[in-house]
PDB file of C-alpha atoms in Angstrom:
ATOM      1  CA  MET A   1      30.703  32.861   1.483  1.00  0.00           C
ATOM      2  CA  LYS A   2      31.375  33.172   4.995  1.00  0.00           C
ATOM      3  CA  LYS A   3      29.629  36.412   5.699  1.00  0.00           C
ATOM      4  CA  ILE A   4      26.375  34.789   3.940  1.00  0.00           C
ATOM      5  CA  PHE A   5      26.485  31.663   6.382  1.00  0.00           C
ATOM      6  CA  LEU A   6      27.161  33.688   9.488  1.00  0.00           C
ATOM      7  CA  MET A   7      24.130  35.815   8.636  1.00  0.00           C
ATOM      8  CA  PHE A   8      21.741  33.135   7.582  1.00  0.00           C
ATOM      9  CA  VAL A   9      23.021  31.213  11.226  1.00  0.00           C
ATOM     10  CA  PHE A  10      22.091  34.429  13.101  1.00  0.00           C
ATOM     11  CA  ALA A  11      18.768  34.878  11.349  1.00  0.00           C
ATOM     12  CA  GLY A  12      17.746  31.537  11.928  1.00  0.00           C
ATOM     13  CA  ALA A  13      18.725  31.498  15.584  1.00  0.00           C
ATOM     14  CA  VAL A  14      16.693  34.853  16.026  1.00  0.00           C
ATOM     15  CA  LEU A  15      13.512  33.305  13.962  1.00  0.00           C
ATOM     16  CA  ASN A  16      13.789  30.178  15.948  1.00  0.00           C
ATOM     17  CA  CYS A  17      13.729  31.817  19.318  1.00  0.00           C
ATOM     18  CA  ALA A  18      10.745  33.754  18.101  1.00  0.00           C
ATOM     19  CA  ALA A  19       9.094  31.041  16.813  1.00  0.00           C
ATOM     20  CA  GLN A  20       9.682  28.983  20.116  1.00  0.00           C
ATOM     21  CA  LYS A  21       7.995  31.977  22.156  1.00  0.00           C
ATOM     22  CA  ILE A  22       4.978  32.229  19.343  1.00  0.00           C
ATOM     23  CA  SER A  23       4.564  28.891  19.748  1.00  0.00           C
ATOM     24  CA  GLU A  24       4.253  28.728  23.528  1.00  0.00           C
ATOM     25  CA  THR A  25       1.762  31.000  23.739  1.00  0.00           C
ATOM     26  CA  MET A  26      -0.114  30.036  20.597  1.00  0.00           C
ATOM     27  CA  PRO A  27       0.212  26.304  20.317  1.00  0.00           C
ATOM     28  CA  ALA A  28      -2.672  25.772  17.895  1.00  0.00           C
ATOM     29  CA  ILE A  29      -1.330  23.832  15.057  1.00  0.00           C
ATOM     30  CA  LYS A  30      -2.268  24.869  11.634  1.00  0.00           C
ATOM     31  CA  THR A  31      -3.953  22.487   8.999  1.00  0.00           C
ATOM     32  CA  GLY A  32      -2.563  23.835   5.914  1.00  0.00           C
ATOM     33  CA  THR A  33       0.195  26.130   4.536  1.00  0.00           C
ATOM     34  CA  ASP A  34      -1.538  29.390   3.699  1.00  0.00           C
ATOM     35  CA  ALA A  35       1.419  31.854   3.207  1.00  0.00           C
ATOM     36  CA  ALA A  36       0.764  34.413   0.646  1.00  0.00           C
ATOM     37  CA  GLN A  37       4.522  34.658  -0.455  1.00  0.00           C
ATOM     38  CA  PRO A  38       6.823  32.252   1.320  1.00  0.00           C
ATOM     39  CA  PHE A  39       9.414  32.163  -1.309  1.00  0.00           C
ATOM     40  CA  LEU A  40      11.717  35.057  -2.215  1.00  0.00           C
ATOM     41  CA  PHE A  41      12.119  33.874  -5.977  1.00  0.00           C
ATOM     42  CA  SER A  42       9.368  31.629  -6.625  1.00  0.00           C
ATOM     43  CA  LEU A  43       5.947  32.853  -7.063  1.00  0.00           C
ATOM     44  CA  ASN A  44       3.031  30.880  -5.905  1.00  0.00           C
ATOM     45  CA  THR A  45      -0.647  31.506  -6.596  1.00  0.00           C
ATOM     46  CA  LEU A  46      -3.434  32.138  -4.201  1.00  0.00           C
ATOM     47  CA  THR A  47      -6.800  30.251  -3.756  1.00  0.00           C
ATOM     48  CA  ALA A  48      -9.990  31.060  -2.395  1.00  0.00           C
ATOM     49  CA  GLU A  49      -8.486  29.553   1.004  1.00  0.00           C
ATOM     50  CA  ASN A  50      -5.429  31.611   1.031  1.00  0.00           C
ATOM     51  CA  PRO A  51      -5.117  35.367   2.435  1.00  0.00           C
ATOM     52  CA  ARG A  52      -6.876  37.386  -0.314  1.00  0.00           C
ATOM     53  CA  TRP A  53      -5.162  40.563  -0.537  1.00  0.00           C
ATOM     54  CA  ASN A  54      -1.443  41.372   0.927  1.00  0.00           C
ATOM     55  CA  ILE A  55       1.335  44.070   0.513  1.00  0.00           C
ATOM     56  CA  HIS A  56       4.719  43.458   1.004  1.00  0.00           C
ATOM     57  CA  TYR A  57       8.004  45.231   1.392  1.00  0.00           C
ATOM     58  CA  SER A  58      11.536  43.598   0.506  1.00  0.00           C
ATOM     59  CA  GLY A  59      14.668  44.927   0.762  1.00  0.00           C
ATOM     60  CA  SER A  60      18.318  43.382  -0.652  1.00  0.00           C
ATOM     61  CA  TYR A  61      21.656  43.672  -0.580  1.00  0.00           C
ATOM     62  CA  GLY A  62      24.071  42.707  -2.993  1.00  0.00           C
ATOM     63  CA  GLU A  63      27.738  42.761  -4.326  1.00  0.00           C
ATOM     64  CA  ARG A  64      29.162  42.561  -7.861  1.00  0.00           C
ATOM     65  CA  THR A  65      25.618  42.088  -8.837  1.00  0.00           C
ATOM     66  CA  SER A  66      22.791  44.271 -10.349  1.00  0.00           C
ATOM     67  CA  GLY A  67      19.217  44.073 -11.162  1.00  0.00           C
ATOM     68  CA  GLN A  68      15.799  44.140  -9.421  1.00  0.00           C
ATOM     69  CA  PHE A  69      16.488  42.462  -6.256  1.00  0.00           C
ATOM     70  CA  GLY A  70      20.525  41.922  -6.666  1.00  0.00           C
ATOM     71  CA  TYR A  71      20.916  45.539  -6.980  1.00  0.00           C
ATOM     72  CA  ASP A  72      24.713  46.520  -6.510  1.00  0.00           C
ATOM     73  CA  GLY A  73      23.963  48.359  -3.384  1.00  0.00           C
ATOM     74  CA  LEU A  74      20.636  48.653  -1.500  1.00  0.00           C
ATOM     75  CA  GLY A  75      17.345  47.546  -3.335  1.00  0.00           C
ATOM     76  CA  GLN A  76      13.950  48.285  -2.250  1.00  0.00           C
ATOM     77  CA  GLN A  77      10.770  46.716  -3.558  1.00  0.00           C
ATOM     78  CA  PHE A  78       6.950  47.300  -3.152  1.00  0.00           C
ATOM     79  CA  GLY A  79       4.140  44.830  -4.073  1.00  0.00           C
ATOM     80  CA  VAL A  80       0.578  43.690  -3.742  1.00  0.00           C
ATOM     81  CA  LYS A  81      -0.499  40.438  -4.409  1.00  0.00           C
ATOM     82  CA  GLY A  82      -4.328  39.424  -4.551  1.00  0.00           C
ATOM     83  CA  TYR A  83      -6.835  36.611  -5.042  1.00  0.00           C
ATOM     84  CA  LEU A  84      -9.036  37.932  -7.822  1.00  0.00           C
ATOM     85  CA  GLY A  85     -11.509  34.953  -7.938  1.00  0.00           C
ATOM     86  CA  ASN A  86     -12.047  32.082 -10.285  1.00  0.00           C
ATOM     87  CA  ARG A  87      -8.400  30.875  -9.643  1.00  0.00           C
ATOM     88  CA  PHE A  88      -6.946  34.338 -10.685  1.00  0.00           C
ATOM     89  CA  THR A  89      -3.935  35.677  -8.797  1.00  0.00           C
ATOM     90  CA  LEU A  90      -2.659  39.338  -9.308  1.00  0.00           C
ATOM     91  CA  TYR A  91       0.910  40.015  -8.744  1.00  0.00           C
ATOM     92  CA  ALA A  92       2.378  43.570  -9.149  1.00  0.00           C
ATOM     93  CA  THR A  93       5.534  45.301  -8.006  1.00  0.00           C
ATOM     94  CA  ALA A  94       7.397  48.553  -8.152  1.00  0.00           C
ATOM     95  CA  ALA A  95      11.151  48.505  -7.090  1.00  0.00           C
ATOM     96  CA  ILE A  96      13.518  51.255  -6.250  1.00  0.00           C
ATOM     97  CA  GLY A  97      17.270  50.997  -6.574  1.00  0.00           C
ATOM     98  CA  PHE A  98      20.089  52.978  -4.526  1.00  0.00           C
ATOM     99  CA  ALA A  99      23.435  52.079  -6.202  1.00  0.00           C
ATOM    100  CA  ASN A 100      26.546  52.072  -4.381  1.00  0.00           C
ATOM    101  CA  SER A 101      28.004  54.564  -6.873  1.00  0.00           C
ATOM    102  CA  GLY A 102      25.178  56.741  -6.264  1.00  0.00           C
ATOM    103  CA  GLY A 103      21.824  57.732  -7.957  1.00  0.00           C
ATOM    104  CA  VAL A 104      18.379  56.236  -7.801  1.00  0.00           C
ATOM    105  CA  THR A 105      16.238  54.410 -10.551  1.00  0.00           C
ATOM    106  CA  SER A 106      12.963  52.141 -10.503  1.00  0.00           C
ATOM    107  CA  ALA A 107      11.065  49.372 -12.518  1.00  0.00           C
ATOM    108  CA  GLN A 108       7.824  48.242 -12.276  1.00  0.00           C
ATOM    109  CA  GLN A 109       5.875  44.846 -13.620  1.00  0.00           C
ATOM    110  CA  ALA A 110       2.221  43.429 -12.987  1.00  0.00           C
ATOM    111  CA  GLU A 111       1.104  39.948 -14.002  1.00  0.00           C
ATOM    112  CA  VAL A 112      -2.234  38.198 -13.912  1.00  0.00           C
ATOM    113  CA  ILE A 113      -1.599  34.227 -13.310  1.00  0.00           C
ATOM    114  CA  ARG A 114      -4.636  31.564 -13.343  1.00  0.00           C
ATOM    115  CA  ASP A 115      -4.275  28.061 -11.899  1.00  0.00           C
ATOM    116  CA  LEU A 116      -5.209  25.575 -14.719  1.00  0.00           C
ATOM    117  CA  VAL A 117      -4.913  22.564 -12.699  1.00  0.00           C
ATOM    118  CA  GLY A 118      -5.920  22.725  -8.948  1.00  0.00           C
ATOM    119  CA  GLY A 119      -6.404  25.963  -7.231  1.00  0.00           C
ATOM    120  CA  LYS A 120      -9.557  25.222  -5.481  1.00  0.00           C
ATOM    121  CA  GLY A 121      -8.024  24.768  -2.185  1.00  0.00           C
ATOM    122  CA  ILE A 122      -4.399  25.207  -0.510  1.00  0.00           C
ATOM    123  CA  SER A 123      -3.184  21.537  -0.311  1.00  0.00           C
ATOM    124  CA  GLY A 124      -2.264  19.509  -3.142  1.00  0.00           C
ATOM    125  CA  PHE A 125      -0.759  20.261  -6.279  1.00  0.00           C
ATOM    126  CA  ARG A 126      -1.420  23.561  -8.696  1.00  0.00           C
ATOM    127  CA  LEU A 127      -0.329  24.279 -11.977  1.00  0.00           C
ATOM    128  CA  GLY A 128      -0.740  27.877 -13.602  1.00  0.00           C
ATOM    129  CA  ALA A 129       0.201  30.040 -16.362  1.00  0.00           C
ATOM    130  CA  GLY A 130       0.155  33.903 -16.671  1.00  0.00           C
ATOM    131  CA  LEU A 131       0.787  36.983 -18.503  1.00  0.00           C
ATOM    132  CA  GLY A 132       1.957  40.450 -17.808  1.00  0.00           C
ATOM    133  CA  LEU A 133       4.052  43.381 -18.812  1.00  0.00           C
ATOM    134  CA  SER A 134       7.242  45.274 -17.181  1.00  0.00           C
ATOM    135  CA  ARG A 135       9.240  48.432 -17.508  1.00  0.00           C
ATOM    136  CA  ASP A 136      12.653  47.886 -16.464  1.00  0.00           C
ATOM    137  CA  TRP A 137      15.756  50.264 -14.864  1.00  0.00           C
ATOM    138  CA  SER A 138      16.103  51.770 -18.465  1.00  0.00           C
ATOM    139  CA  SER A 139      12.183  52.468 -19.403  1.00  0.00           C
ATOM    140  CA  ILE A 140      12.365  49.617 -21.694  1.00  0.00           C
ATOM    141  CA  GLY A 141       9.356  47.688 -21.755  1.00  0.00           C
ATOM    142  CA  ALA A 142       8.705  43.982 -22.043  1.00  0.00           C
ATOM    143  CA  ALA A 143       5.864  41.250 -22.328  1.00  0.00           C
ATOM    144  CA  ILE A 144       6.143  38.759 -19.657  1.00  0.00           C
ATOM    145  CA  SER A 145       4.752  35.207 -19.215  1.00  0.00           C
ATOM    146  CA  ARG A 146       5.136  32.350 -16.293  1.00  0.00           C
ATOM    147  CA  ILE A 147       4.296  28.802 -15.613  1.00  0.00           C
ATOM    148  CA  THR A 148       3.890  28.317 -12.077  1.00  0.00           C
ATOM    149  CA  ALA A 149       3.812  25.068 -10.153  1.00  0.00           C
ATOM    150  CA  SER A 150       3.392  24.155  -6.549  1.00  0.00           C
ATOM    151  CA  PHE A 151       2.664  21.642  -3.965  1.00  0.00           C
ATOM    152  CA  ASP A 152       1.423  22.300  -0.577  1.00  0.00           C
ATOM    153  CA  GLN A 153       1.103  19.965   2.444  1.00  0.00           C
ATOM    154  CA  THR A 154       0.685  20.414   5.926  1.00  0.00           C
ATOM    155  CA  ASN A 155       4.423  20.097   7.054  1.00  0.00           C
ATOM    156  CA  TRP A 156       6.005  21.046   3.850  1.00  0.00           C
ATOM    157  CA  ARG A 157       5.670  22.723   0.686  1.00  0.00           C
ATOM    158  CA  MET A 158       7.390  23.490  -2.679  1.00  0.00           C
ATOM    159  CA  ALA A 159       6.994  25.991  -5.722  1.00  0.00           C
ATOM    160  CA  GLY A 160       8.825  26.326  -9.018  1.00  0.00           C
ATOM    161  CA  ASN A 161       8.491  28.926 -11.672  1.00  0.00           C
ATOM    162  CA  LEU A 162       9.501  29.225 -15.454  1.00  0.00           C
ATOM    163  CA  ARG A 163       9.413  32.783 -16.784  1.00  0.00           C
ATOM    164  CA  PHE A 164       9.676  34.135 -20.250  1.00  0.00           C
ATOM    165  CA  GLU A 165      10.343  37.684 -21.253  1.00  0.00           C
ATOM    166  CA  LYS A 166      10.292  39.302 -24.383  1.00  0.00           C
ATOM    167  CA  ALA A 167      11.783  42.957 -24.497  1.00  0.00           C
ATOM    168  CA  PHE A 168      10.516  45.683 -26.789  1.00  0.00           C
ATOM    169  CA  ASP A 169      14.063  46.517 -28.213  1.00  0.00           C
ATOM    170  CA  LYS A 170      16.113  45.308 -30.936  1.00  0.00           C
ATOM    171  CA  THR A 171      19.419  45.241 -28.821  1.00  0.00           C
ATOM    172  CA  ARG A 172      17.590  42.726 -26.350  1.00  0.00           C
ATOM    173  CA  ASP A 173      17.504  38.873 -26.463  1.00  0.00           C
ATOM    174  CA  LYS A 174      14.799  37.426 -28.847  1.00  0.00           C
ATOM    175  CA  LEU A 175      13.576  35.608 -25.577  1.00  0.00           C
ATOM    176  CA  ASP A 176      14.794  35.589 -22.146  1.00  0.00           C
ATOM    177  CA  PHE A 177      14.347  32.380 -19.945  1.00  0.00           C
ATOM    178  CA  ILE A 178      14.311  32.484 -15.919  1.00  0.00           C
ATOM    179  CA  SER A 179      13.505  29.395 -13.840  1.00  0.00           C
ATOM    180  CA  SER A 180      13.189  29.195 -10.078  1.00  0.00           C
ATOM    181  CA  PHE A 181      12.466  26.481  -7.468  1.00  0.00           C
ATOM    182  CA  GLY A 182      12.025  26.846  -3.664  1.00  0.00           C
ATOM    183  CA  TYR A 183      11.486  23.830  -0.918  1.00  0.00           C
ATOM    184  CA  GLN A 184      10.497  24.362   2.662  1.00  0.00           C
ATOM    185  CA  HIS A 185       9.788  22.311   5.800  1.00  0.00           C
ATOM    186  CA  ARG A 186       7.911  23.024   8.833  1.00  0.00           C
ATOM    187  CA  VAL A 187      10.172  22.736  11.944  1.00  0.00           C
ATOM    188  CA  SER A 188       7.811  24.242  14.222  1.00  0.00           C
ATOM    189  CA  ASN A 189       4.348  25.620  14.363  1.00  0.00           C
ATOM    190  CA  VAL A 190       5.157  28.987  12.888  1.00  0.00           C
ATOM    191  CA  LEU A 191       8.863  28.449  11.179  1.00  0.00           C
ATOM    192  CA  TYR A 192       9.700  26.912   7.876  1.00  0.00           C
ATOM    193  CA  VAL A 193      13.245  26.036   6.742  1.00  0.00           C
ATOM    194  CA  GLY A 194      14.540  25.244   3.258  1.00  0.00           C
ATOM    195  CA  LEU A 195      16.440  26.340  -0.017  1.00  0.00           C
ATOM    196  CA  GLU A 196      15.864  28.345  -2.948  1.00  0.00           C
ATOM    197  CA  ALA A 197      17.657  28.012  -6.512  1.00  0.00           C
ATOM    198  CA  LEU A 198      17.406  30.251  -9.242  1.00  0.00           C
ATOM    199  CA  GLY A 199      18.661  30.147 -12.871  1.00  0.00           C
ATOM    200  CA  GLN A 200      18.589  33.426 -14.760  1.00  0.00           C
ATOM    201  CA  ASP A 201      19.005  34.335 -18.370  1.00  0.00           C
ATOM    202  CA  LEU A 202      19.430  30.514 -19.547  1.00  0.00           C
ATOM    203  CA  GLU A 203      19.623  31.337 -22.983  1.00  0.00           C
ATOM    204  CA  GLY A 204      23.324  32.431 -22.323  1.00  0.00           C
ATOM    205  CA  PHE A 205      24.213  28.456 -22.423  1.00  0.00           C
ATOM    206  CA  TRP A 206      23.437  28.503 -26.272  1.00  0.00           C
ATOM    207  CA  GLU A 207      23.780  32.289 -27.090  1.00  0.00           C
ATOM    208  CA  LYS A 208      27.053  33.644 -27.035  1.00  0.00           C
ATOM    209  CA  ASP A 209      25.972  37.467 -27.313  1.00  0.00           C
ATOM    210  CA  GLU A 210      23.477  37.173 -24.540  1.00  0.00           C
ATOM    211  CA  ALA A 211      22.158  40.678 -23.491  1.00  0.00           C
ATOM    212  CA  GLU A 212      22.373  40.435 -19.809  1.00  0.00           C
ATOM    213  CA  GLY A 213      25.839  39.040 -19.476  1.00  0.00           C
ATOM    214  CA  GLY A 214      25.330  35.579 -19.608  1.00  0.00           C
ATOM    215  CA  ALA A 215      23.688  32.686 -17.687  1.00  0.00           C
ATOM    216  CA  LYS A 216      23.615  33.225 -13.910  1.00  0.00           C
ATOM    217  CA  LEU A 217      22.625  30.422 -11.027  1.00  0.00           C
ATOM    218  CA  MET A 218      21.961  30.860  -7.284  1.00  0.00           C
ATOM    219  CA  ILE A 219      21.210  28.368  -4.427  1.00  0.00           C
ATOM    220  CA  GLY A 220      20.813  29.364  -0.916  1.00  0.00           C
ATOM    221  CA  PRO A 221      19.005  28.724   2.528  1.00  0.00           C
ATOM    222  CA  SER A 222      15.160  30.023   2.632  1.00  0.00           C
ATOM    223  CA  ILE A 223      13.443  30.871   6.023  1.00  0.00           C
ATOM    224  CA  ASN A 224       9.928  31.627   6.517  1.00  0.00           C
ATOM    225  CA  LEU A 225       8.087  32.697   9.665  1.00  0.00           C
ATOM    226  CA  GLU A 226       4.441  33.034  10.038  1.00  0.00           C
ATOM    227  CA  PRO A 227       3.105  33.955  13.551  1.00  0.00           C
ATOM    228  CA  ASN A 228      -0.397  32.586  14.265  1.00  0.00           C
ATOM    229  CA  HIS A 229      -3.280  35.388  14.405  1.00  0.00           C
ATOM    230  CA  SER A 230      -0.863  37.860  12.805  1.00  0.00           C
ATOM    231  CA  LYS A 231      -1.206  39.835   9.837  1.00  0.00           C
ATOM    232  CA  LEU A 232       2.786  39.952   9.177  1.00  0.00           C
ATOM    233  CA  SER A 233       5.142  37.442   8.001  1.00  0.00           C
ATOM    234  CA  PHE A 234       8.880  37.484   7.548  1.00  0.00           C
ATOM    235  CA  SER A 235      10.988  35.619   4.718  1.00  0.00           C
ATOM    236  CA  ILE A 236      14.834  35.585   4.061  1.00  0.00           C
ATOM    237  CA  SER A 237      16.708  33.819   1.343  1.00  0.00           C
ATOM    238  CA  GLY A 238      19.771  34.511  -0.876  1.00  0.00           C
ATOM    239  CA  GLY A 239      23.169  32.965  -1.505  1.00  0.00           C
ATOM    240  CA  PRO A 240      26.156  33.188  -3.646  1.00  0.00           C
ATOM    241  CA  VAL A 241      25.589  33.973  -7.507  1.00  0.00           C
ATOM    242  CA  PHE A 242      27.687  32.079  -9.994  1.00  0.00           C
ATOM    243  CA  TYR A 243      28.167  33.379 -13.744  1.00  0.00           C
ATOM    244  CA  ALA A 244      27.966  29.772 -15.653  1.00  0.00           C
ATOM    245  CA  THR A 245      28.571  31.578 -18.900  1.00  0.00           C
ATOM    246  CA  ARG A 246      29.755  34.947 -20.026  1.00  0.00           C
ATOM    247  CA  SER A 247      29.111  37.271 -22.899  1.00  0.00           C
ATOM    248  CA  ASN A 248      31.143  40.206 -24.134  1.00  0.00           C
ATOM    249  CA  VAL A 249      27.846  42.258 -24.681  1.00  0.00           C
ATOM    250  CA  ILE A 250      27.545  45.167 -22.243  1.00  0.00           C
ATOM    251  CA  PRO A 251      24.702  44.217 -19.975  1.00  0.00           C
ATOM    252  CA  SER A 252      21.422  45.635 -20.160  1.00  0.00           C
ATOM    253  CA  GLU A 253      19.389  46.997 -17.449  1.00  0.00           C
ATOM    254  CA  ALA A 254      16.476  44.410 -17.632  1.00  0.00           C
ATOM    255  CA  ILE A 255      14.723  43.440 -14.606  1.00  0.00           C
ATOM    256  CA  ARG A 256      16.709  40.553 -12.813  1.00  0.00           C
ATOM    257  CA  GLU A 257      16.776  39.124  -9.507  1.00  0.00           C
ATOM    258  CA  ILE A 258      20.129  38.271  -9.139  1.00  0.00           C
ATOM    259  CA  GLY A 259      22.229  40.780 -11.322  1.00  0.00           C
ATOM    260  CA  SER A 260      23.399  41.239 -14.815  1.00  0.00           C
ATOM    261  CA  VAL A 261      27.238  41.868 -14.351  1.00  0.00           C
ATOM    262  CA  ALA A 262      29.348  38.962 -15.736  1.00  0.00           C
ATOM    263  CA  SER A 263      32.692  40.680 -14.384  1.00  0.00           C
ATOM    264  CA  GLY A 264      32.676  38.013 -11.561  1.00  0.00           C
ATOM    265  CA  ASN A 265      30.886  35.992  -8.746  1.00  0.00           C
ATOM    266  CA  GLY A 266      29.120  37.858  -6.049  1.00  0.00           C
ATOM    267  CA  TYR A 267      26.043  37.447  -3.714  1.00  0.00           C
ATOM    268  CA  SER A 268      22.770  38.872  -3.204  1.00  0.00           C
ATOM    269  CA  ILE A 269      20.615  38.517  -0.084  1.00  0.00           C
ATOM    270  CA  ARG A 270      16.717  39.295   0.125  1.00  0.00           C
ATOM    271  CA  ALA A 271      14.299  39.853   2.955  1.00  0.00           C
ATOM    272  CA  LEU A 272      10.523  40.389   2.946  1.00  0.00           C
ATOM    273  CA  VAL A 273       7.741  41.411   5.455  1.00  0.00           C
ATOM    274  CA  ASN A 274       4.403  40.525   4.152  1.00  0.00           C
ATOM    275  CA  PHE A 275       1.220  42.137   5.446  1.00  0.00           C
ATOM    276  CA  ASN A 276      -1.861  40.556   5.252  1.00  0.00           C
ATOM    277  CA  LEU A 277      -5.017  42.692   4.748  1.00  0.00           C
ATOM    278  CA  HIS A 278      -7.574  40.450   5.705  1.00  0.00           C
ATOM    279  CA  ARG A 279      -6.520  38.717   8.982  1.00  0.00           C
TER     280      ARG A 279
END
């Protein structure tokens, strides 16, 4: 816990200094929150006013965790996110994991989400739903659906997701539930600070034989830096991973953000660099 706190203090200090330098040279105040992917664990939809197509790279490090972004060791992920028109957003990722114990593995997923409420502009409330497919670390496919909600204002923003997953394998759960929430407040022209929370495999609260080791929870700080007139933006988030319930089943290799090992609590930290192709 102490290492996590010191790491975020250091990251916040560095980003704040960078934000002050950028603000001094580029003082114009933005009128909307147009980040393509400000949160690490909650997916927001794009609009016609948002950056149209973006690519991102994210890396993570975790201890006593495993999974897509909470890999036990160094995790790498490459992704693309774009606005398809008519309030549709495409989001696709490919992840590569380098385990502490050795070996390399990969996982992929792709989703299309449409805003059902809002979505014509950046500011205000948006509610969307989408469908997709994934292939996990053990090459097992799954159908996924996601409900997204967000609210954007000039000085603050929040986003939340509820994700459902149905794996095409009899040994997996009938249905997996994952929820997330993020909030960020503008502290300078280009710097946002807040928190993120994630609840994973929540079916573990009522299923004793949950296939991914039980329900996991995470909450921690969130930092987003968006330099003016730049194609790049940066985010970092993470925190302690709490295993709320435990299952005696050997954990599967399903795509998970904060791990699937219920042997003890750990932590996961993730950082992301986003490149806007249109600015």
